[in-house]
mmCIF file of C-alpha atoms in Angstrom:
data_model
loop_
_atom_site.group_PDB
_atom_site.id
_atom_site.type_symbol
_atom_site.label_atom_id
_atom_site.label_comp_id
_atom_site.label_asym_id
_atom_site.label_seq_id
_atom_site.Cartn_x
_atom_site.Cartn_y
_atom_site.Cartn_z
ATOM 1 C CA MET A 1 -10.056 -28.632 -18.898
ATOM 2 C CA THR A 2 -8.809 -29.755 -15.095
ATOM 3 C CA PHE A 3 -9.854 -28.433 -11.942
ATOM 4 C CA GLU A 4 -6.462 -26.757 -11.599
ATOM 5 C CA GLN A 5 -6.778 -24.820 -14.812
ATOM 6 C CA LEU A 6 -10.309 -23.768 -13.845
ATOM 7 C CA ILE A 7 -8.879 -22.369 -10.670
ATOM 8 C CA PHE A 8 -6.199 -20.722 -12.618
ATOM 9 C CA TYR A 9 -8.278 -18.953 -15.108
ATOM 10 C CA LEU A 10 -10.954 -17.760 -12.168
ATOM 11 C CA PHE A 11 -8.090 -16.296 -10.243
ATOM 12 C CA SER A 12 -6.456 -14.705 -13.471
ATOM 13 C CA ALA A 13 -9.703 -13.307 -14.505
ATOM 14 C CA THR A 14 -10.330 -11.836 -10.748
ATOM 15 C CA LEU A 15 -6.740 -10.283 -11.034
ATOM 16 C CA VAL A 16 -7.224 -8.617 -14.237
ATOM 17 C CA ALA A 17 -10.580 -7.275 -13.287
ATOM 18 C CA ALA A 18 -9.185 -6.061 -9.885
ATOM 19 C CA ALA A 19 -6.208 -4.311 -11.678
ATOM 20 C CA VAL A 20 -8.532 -2.510 -14.210
ATOM 21 C CA ASN A 21 -10.563 -1.290 -11.211
ATOM 22 C CA LEU A 22 -7.459 -0.264 -9.456
ATOM 23 C CA VAL A 23 -6.439 2.091 -12.449
ATOM 24 C CA THR A 24 -10.102 3.163 -13.394
ATOM 25 C CA VAL A 25 -11.655 3.908 -9.804
ATOM 26 C CA ARG A 26 -11.520 7.643 -8.676
ATOM 27 C CA ASN A 27 -11.610 6.997 -4.844
ATOM 28 C CA PRO A 28 -8.073 6.386 -3.475
ATOM 29 C CA VAL A 29 -9.319 4.132 -0.818
ATOM 30 C CA TYR A 30 -11.461 1.914 -3.221
ATOM 31 C CA ALA A 31 -8.073 1.670 -5.282
ATOM 32 C CA ALA A 32 -6.140 0.392 -2.368
ATOM 33 C CA LEU A 33 -8.638 -1.932 -1.784
ATOM 34 C CA SER A 34 -8.618 -3.105 -5.260
ATOM 35 C CA LEU A 35 -4.776 -3.550 -4.864
ATOM 36 C CA ILE A 36 -5.268 -5.585 -1.959
ATOM 37 C CA LEU A 37 -7.631 -8.118 -3.975
ATOM 38 C CA CYS A 38 -4.763 -8.025 -6.761
ATOM 39 C CA PHE A 39 -2.413 -9.050 -4.059
ATOM 40 C CA PHE A 40 -4.502 -11.913 -2.811
ATOM 41 C CA THR A 41 -5.295 -13.207 -6.158
ATOM 42 C CA SER A 42 -1.482 -13.117 -7.057
ATOM 43 C CA SER A 43 -1.011 -14.843 -3.954
ATOM 44 C CA ALA A 44 -3.368 -17.783 -4.868
ATOM 45 C CA LEU A 45 -1.615 -17.902 -8.442
ATOM 46 C CA TRP A 46 1.725 -18.122 -6.779
ATOM 47 C CA LEU A 47 0.457 -21.228 -4.710
ATOM 48 C CA LEU A 48 -0.810 -22.919 -7.805
ATOM 49 C CA LEU A 49 2.732 -22.496 -9.077
ATOM 50 C CA GLU A 50 4.197 -24.238 -6.081
ATOM 51 C CA ALA A 51 5.831 -21.133 -4.791
ATOM 52 C CA GLU A 52 4.465 -21.310 -1.407
ATOM 53 C CA PHE A 53 6.754 -19.013 0.407
ATOM 54 C CA LEU A 54 6.230 -16.110 -2.102
ATOM 55 C CA GLY A 55 2.747 -16.498 -1.825
ATOM 56 C CA ILE A 56 2.421 -16.243 1.922
ATOM 57 C CA VAL A 57 5.192 -13.503 1.995
ATOM 58 C CA LEU A 58 3.023 -11.467 -0.546
ATOM 59 C CA VAL A 59 -0.021 -11.651 1.870
ATOM 60 C CA LEU A 60 1.957 -11.263 5.071
ATOM 61 C CA VAL A 61 4.145 -8.284 3.857
ATOM 62 C CA TYR A 62 2.294 -6.477 1.252
ATOM 63 C CA VAL A 63 -1.223 -6.958 2.369
ATOM 64 C CA GLY A 64 -0.484 -7.074 6.185
ATOM 65 C CA ALA A 65 1.866 -4.270 6.287
ATOM 66 C CA VAL A 66 2.399 -2.201 3.323
ATOM 67 C CA MET A 67 -1.202 -1.819 2.427
ATOM 68 C CA VAL A 68 -2.053 -0.856 5.787
ATOM 69 C CA LEU A 69 0.315 1.878 5.711
ATOM 70 C CA PHE A 70 -0.936 2.946 2.350
ATOM 71 C CA LEU A 71 -4.449 3.206 3.657
ATOM 72 C CA PHE A 72 -3.136 5.099 6.564
ATOM 73 C CA VAL A 73 -1.379 7.619 4.572
ATOM 74 C CA ILE A 74 -4.254 8.123 2.155
ATOM 75 C CA MET A 75 -6.722 8.661 4.797
ATOM 76 C CA MET A 76 -4.303 11.075 6.652
ATOM 77 C CA LEU A 77 -3.393 13.247 3.613
ATOM 78 C CA ASP A 78 -6.942 14.678 2.983
ATOM 79 C CA LEU A 79 -6.526 14.285 -0.766
ATOM 80 C CA ASN A 80 -8.283 16.824 -3.052
ATOM 81 C CA LEU A 81 -10.086 14.441 -5.502
ATOM 82 C CA ASP A 82 -11.310 17.465 -7.806
ATOM 83 C CA LEU A 83 -7.595 18.091 -8.600
ATOM 84 C CA LEU A 84 -6.919 14.204 -9.333
ATOM 85 C CA LYS A 85 -10.031 14.093 -11.649
ATOM 86 C CA GLU A 86 -9.203 17.000 -13.842
ATOM 87 C CA GLY A 87 -6.244 15.798 -15.636
ATOM 88 C CA PHE A 88 -7.818 12.111 -16.199
ATOM 89 C CA THR A 89 -9.435 12.874 -19.694
ATOM 90 C CA ARG A 90 -6.674 15.096 -20.935
ATOM 91 C CA TYR A 91 -4.107 12.390 -20.326
ATOM 92 C CA LEU A 92 -6.480 9.691 -21.430
ATOM 93 C CA PRO A 93 -5.088 9.332 -25.074
ATOM 94 C CA ILE A 94 -1.387 9.369 -24.027
ATOM 95 C CA GLY A 95 -2.136 6.751 -21.161
ATOM 96 C CA LEU A 96 -3.768 4.484 -23.777
ATOM 97 C CA LEU A 97 -1.059 4.937 -26.252
ATOM 98 C CA VAL A 98 1.499 3.885 -23.917
ATOM 99 C CA ALA A 99 -0.412 0.777 -22.659
ATOM 100 C CA VAL A 100 -0.833 -0.284 -26.444
ATOM 101 C CA VAL A 101 2.969 0.020 -26.851
ATOM 102 C CA VAL A 102 3.770 -1.767 -23.848
ATOM 103 C CA ALA A 103 1.387 -4.510 -24.736
ATOM 104 C CA VAL A 104 2.833 -5.021 -28.127
ATOM 105 C CA GLU A 105 6.410 -5.152 -26.601
ATOM 106 C CA MET A 106 5.415 -7.786 -24.343
ATOM 107 C CA ILE A 107 3.772 -9.878 -27.060
ATOM 108 C CA LEU A 108 6.772 -9.570 -28.968
ATOM 109 C CA VAL A 109 9.065 -10.524 -26.355
ATOM 110 C CA VAL A 110 7.053 -13.421 -25.340
ATOM 111 C CA ASN A 111 6.804 -14.841 -29.039
ATOM 112 C CA SER A 112 10.420 -14.267 -29.819
ATOM 113 C CA GLY A 113 11.170 -17.559 -28.979
ATOM 114 C CA GLN A 114 13.788 -16.822 -26.145
ATOM 115 C CA PHE A 115 11.647 -18.454 -23.588
ATOM 116 C CA GLN A 116 11.712 -21.867 -25.108
ATOM 117 C CA ALA A 117 14.508 -23.876 -23.517
ATOM 118 C CA PRO A 118 15.955 -26.249 -25.616
ATOM 119 C CA TYR A 119 16.619 -28.892 -22.918
ATOM 120 C CA PRO A 120 14.756 -29.550 -19.950
ATOM 121 C CA ALA A 121 15.418 -27.420 -16.882
ATOM 122 C CA ALA A 122 16.910 -28.950 -13.771
ATOM 123 C CA PRO A 123 14.208 -29.877 -11.269
ATOM 124 C CA ALA A 124 13.871 -27.646 -8.325
ATOM 125 C CA PRO A 125 14.934 -28.352 -5.113
ATOM 126 C CA VAL A 126 12.569 -30.201 -2.785
ATOM 127 C CA ASN A 127 12.187 -27.328 -0.385
ATOM 128 C CA ASN A 128 11.950 -24.048 -2.210
ATOM 129 C CA THR A 129 11.891 -22.076 0.899
ATOM 130 C CA GLU A 130 15.173 -23.276 2.055
ATOM 131 C CA ALA A 131 16.805 -22.763 -1.575
ATOM 132 C CA LEU A 132 15.237 -19.102 -1.730
ATOM 133 C CA GLY A 133 16.481 -18.300 1.907
ATOM 134 C CA SER A 134 20.224 -19.513 1.272
ATOM 135 C CA LEU A 135 20.177 -17.535 -2.168
ATOM 136 C CA LEU A 136 18.799 -14.521 -0.436
ATOM 137 C CA TYR A 137 21.161 -14.253 2.339
ATOM 138 C CA THR A 138 24.257 -15.206 0.385
ATOM 139 C CA GLU A 139 24.266 -13.671 -3.133
ATOM 140 C CA TYR A 140 21.598 -11.225 -2.685
ATOM 141 C CA VAL A 141 22.408 -9.928 0.774
ATOM 142 C CA TYR A 142 22.986 -6.177 -0.335
ATOM 143 C CA PRO A 143 19.879 -5.777 -2.494
ATOM 144 C CA PHE A 144 17.950 -7.256 0.490
ATOM 145 C CA GLU A 145 19.567 -4.893 2.998
ATOM 146 C CA ILE A 146 18.799 -1.941 0.674
ATOM 147 C CA ALA A 147 15.269 -2.978 0.399
ATOM 148 C CA ALA A 148 14.980 -2.945 4.197
ATOM 149 C CA VAL A 149 16.338 0.559 4.368
ATOM 150 C CA ILE A 150 14.040 1.730 1.719
ATOM 151 C CA LEU A 151 11.074 0.184 3.852
ATOM 152 C CA VAL A 152 12.257 2.136 6.834
ATOM 153 C CA VAL A 153 12.751 5.449 4.858
ATOM 154 C CA ALA A 154 9.043 4.836 3.604
ATOM 155 C CA ILE A 155 7.995 4.404 7.335
ATOM 156 C CA ILE A 156 9.687 7.690 8.324
ATOM 157 C CA ALA A 157 8.291 9.425 5.347
ATOM 158 C CA ALA A 158 4.762 8.362 6.029
ATOM 159 C CA ILE A 159 5.084 9.471 9.780
ATOM 160 C CA VAL A 160 6.407 12.985 8.513
ATOM 161 C CA LEU A 161 3.417 13.267 6.310
ATOM 162 C CA THR A 162 0.969 12.909 8.941
ATOM 163 C CA LEU A 163 2.539 15.023 11.391
ATOM 164 C CA ARG A 164 2.787 17.993 9.041
ATOM 165 C CA ARG A 165 1.356 21.269 9.819
ATOM 166 C CA ARG A 166 -2.142 22.033 8.918
ATOM 167 C CA PRO A 167 -3.844 25.339 9.882
ATOM 168 C CA ASP A 168 -7.246 23.754 10.794
ATOM 169 C CA ALA A 169 -5.784 21.022 13.045
ATOM 170 C CA ARG A 170 -5.937 21.432 16.517
ATOM 171 C CA LYS A 171 -2.723 20.206 18.312
ATOM 172 C CA GLN A 172 -1.618 19.748 21.947
ATOM 173 C CA ASP A 173 1.312 21.883 23.497
ATOM 174 C CA ILE A 174 2.505 19.806 26.281
ATOM 175 C CA SER A 175 4.996 22.380 27.476
ATOM 176 C CA GLN A 176 2.259 25.052 27.952
ATOM 177 C CA GLN A 177 0.002 22.373 29.680
ATOM 178 C CA VAL A 178 2.625 21.454 32.059
ATOM 179 C CA GLN A 179 3.476 25.148 33.027
ATOM 180 C CA VAL A 180 -0.198 26.177 33.628
ATOM 181 C CA ARG A 181 -0.840 27.592 37.010
ATOM 182 C CA ARG A 182 -4.035 27.139 39.054
ATOM 183 C CA ALA A 183 -4.642 31.023 38.954
ATOM 184 C CA ASP A 184 -4.548 30.798 34.966
ATOM 185 C CA ARG A 185 -7.361 28.231 35.005
ATOM 186 C CA VAL A 186 -9.577 28.549 38.148
ATOM 187 C CA ARG A 187 -11.295 31.807 39.122
ATOM 188 C CA LEU A 188 -13.007 32.237 42.329
ATOM 189 C CA VAL A 189 -15.706 34.578 42.188
ATOM 190 C CA LYS A 190 -17.596 35.684 45.494
ATOM 191 C CA MET A 191 -21.202 36.671 45.135
ATOM 192 C CA LYS A 192 -23.729 37.679 47.779
ATOM 193 C CA SER A 193 -26.322 35.153 48.503
ATOM 194 C CA GLU A 194 -29.891 35.745 47.460
ATOM 195 C CA ARG A 195 -32.439 36.425 50.362
ATOM 196 C CA SER A 196 -35.931 35.208 49.876
ATOM 197 C CA GLU A 197 -38.736 37.433 51.393
#
C-alpha cells in the first residue's frame, strides 16, 4: 500500500464517518458542523484526484459561504427539536429500506460494465482549471447563470426568514423614535427642599 492510498483510505473513512454522523445527530448545529467536515474531506479527495480547482472551490464556496449561511439560518430559526425527534423512530424502517434500495442500485450500476472504457481515455489538458473555465463559460453558461440566480434567491429567503415577526422579539420602530418630543420623555418635577432642624 502506497502513501497516497493510505491517505485516500484515511480521508474516505473520515468522510463516511462524518456523513453517518450528519444524518444521525439530533442537534442541527452539530449536523451542520459534520457537513463542514464532509466538505473538507471531499475536497482533500478531489485534491488527491488532481482536481485542484474543484477542491479549492468546494472549501471556499461551500464551507466559506454556504455553510456560514446555513449556520446563521439554523441559529436564527429557533428550531423546536422535540418535534424533529418525534418522527425519527417512526420513519426509521422506511428510511433504512430506501437506503438499502439505493445502495443495491448503485452496486448494480457500478458492476454493469458500463464504466469500463474499451480504449484508453484521452489525456486531460495540462491546466484543468483553464479547461473547466472555458467549458463553464461557453457550453454551460446558462446553467451557471441559473445557479447564480438560485443562490441569490436563497440569500433573500434566509434574510426573510430571519426578519419574520415573532411575538416575543423586541423590535425598534425608527419612525416613533424620530417623532418623539422632549415632553414625552422628560418630566421635570419641582419638590420642596428638606430643612434640617
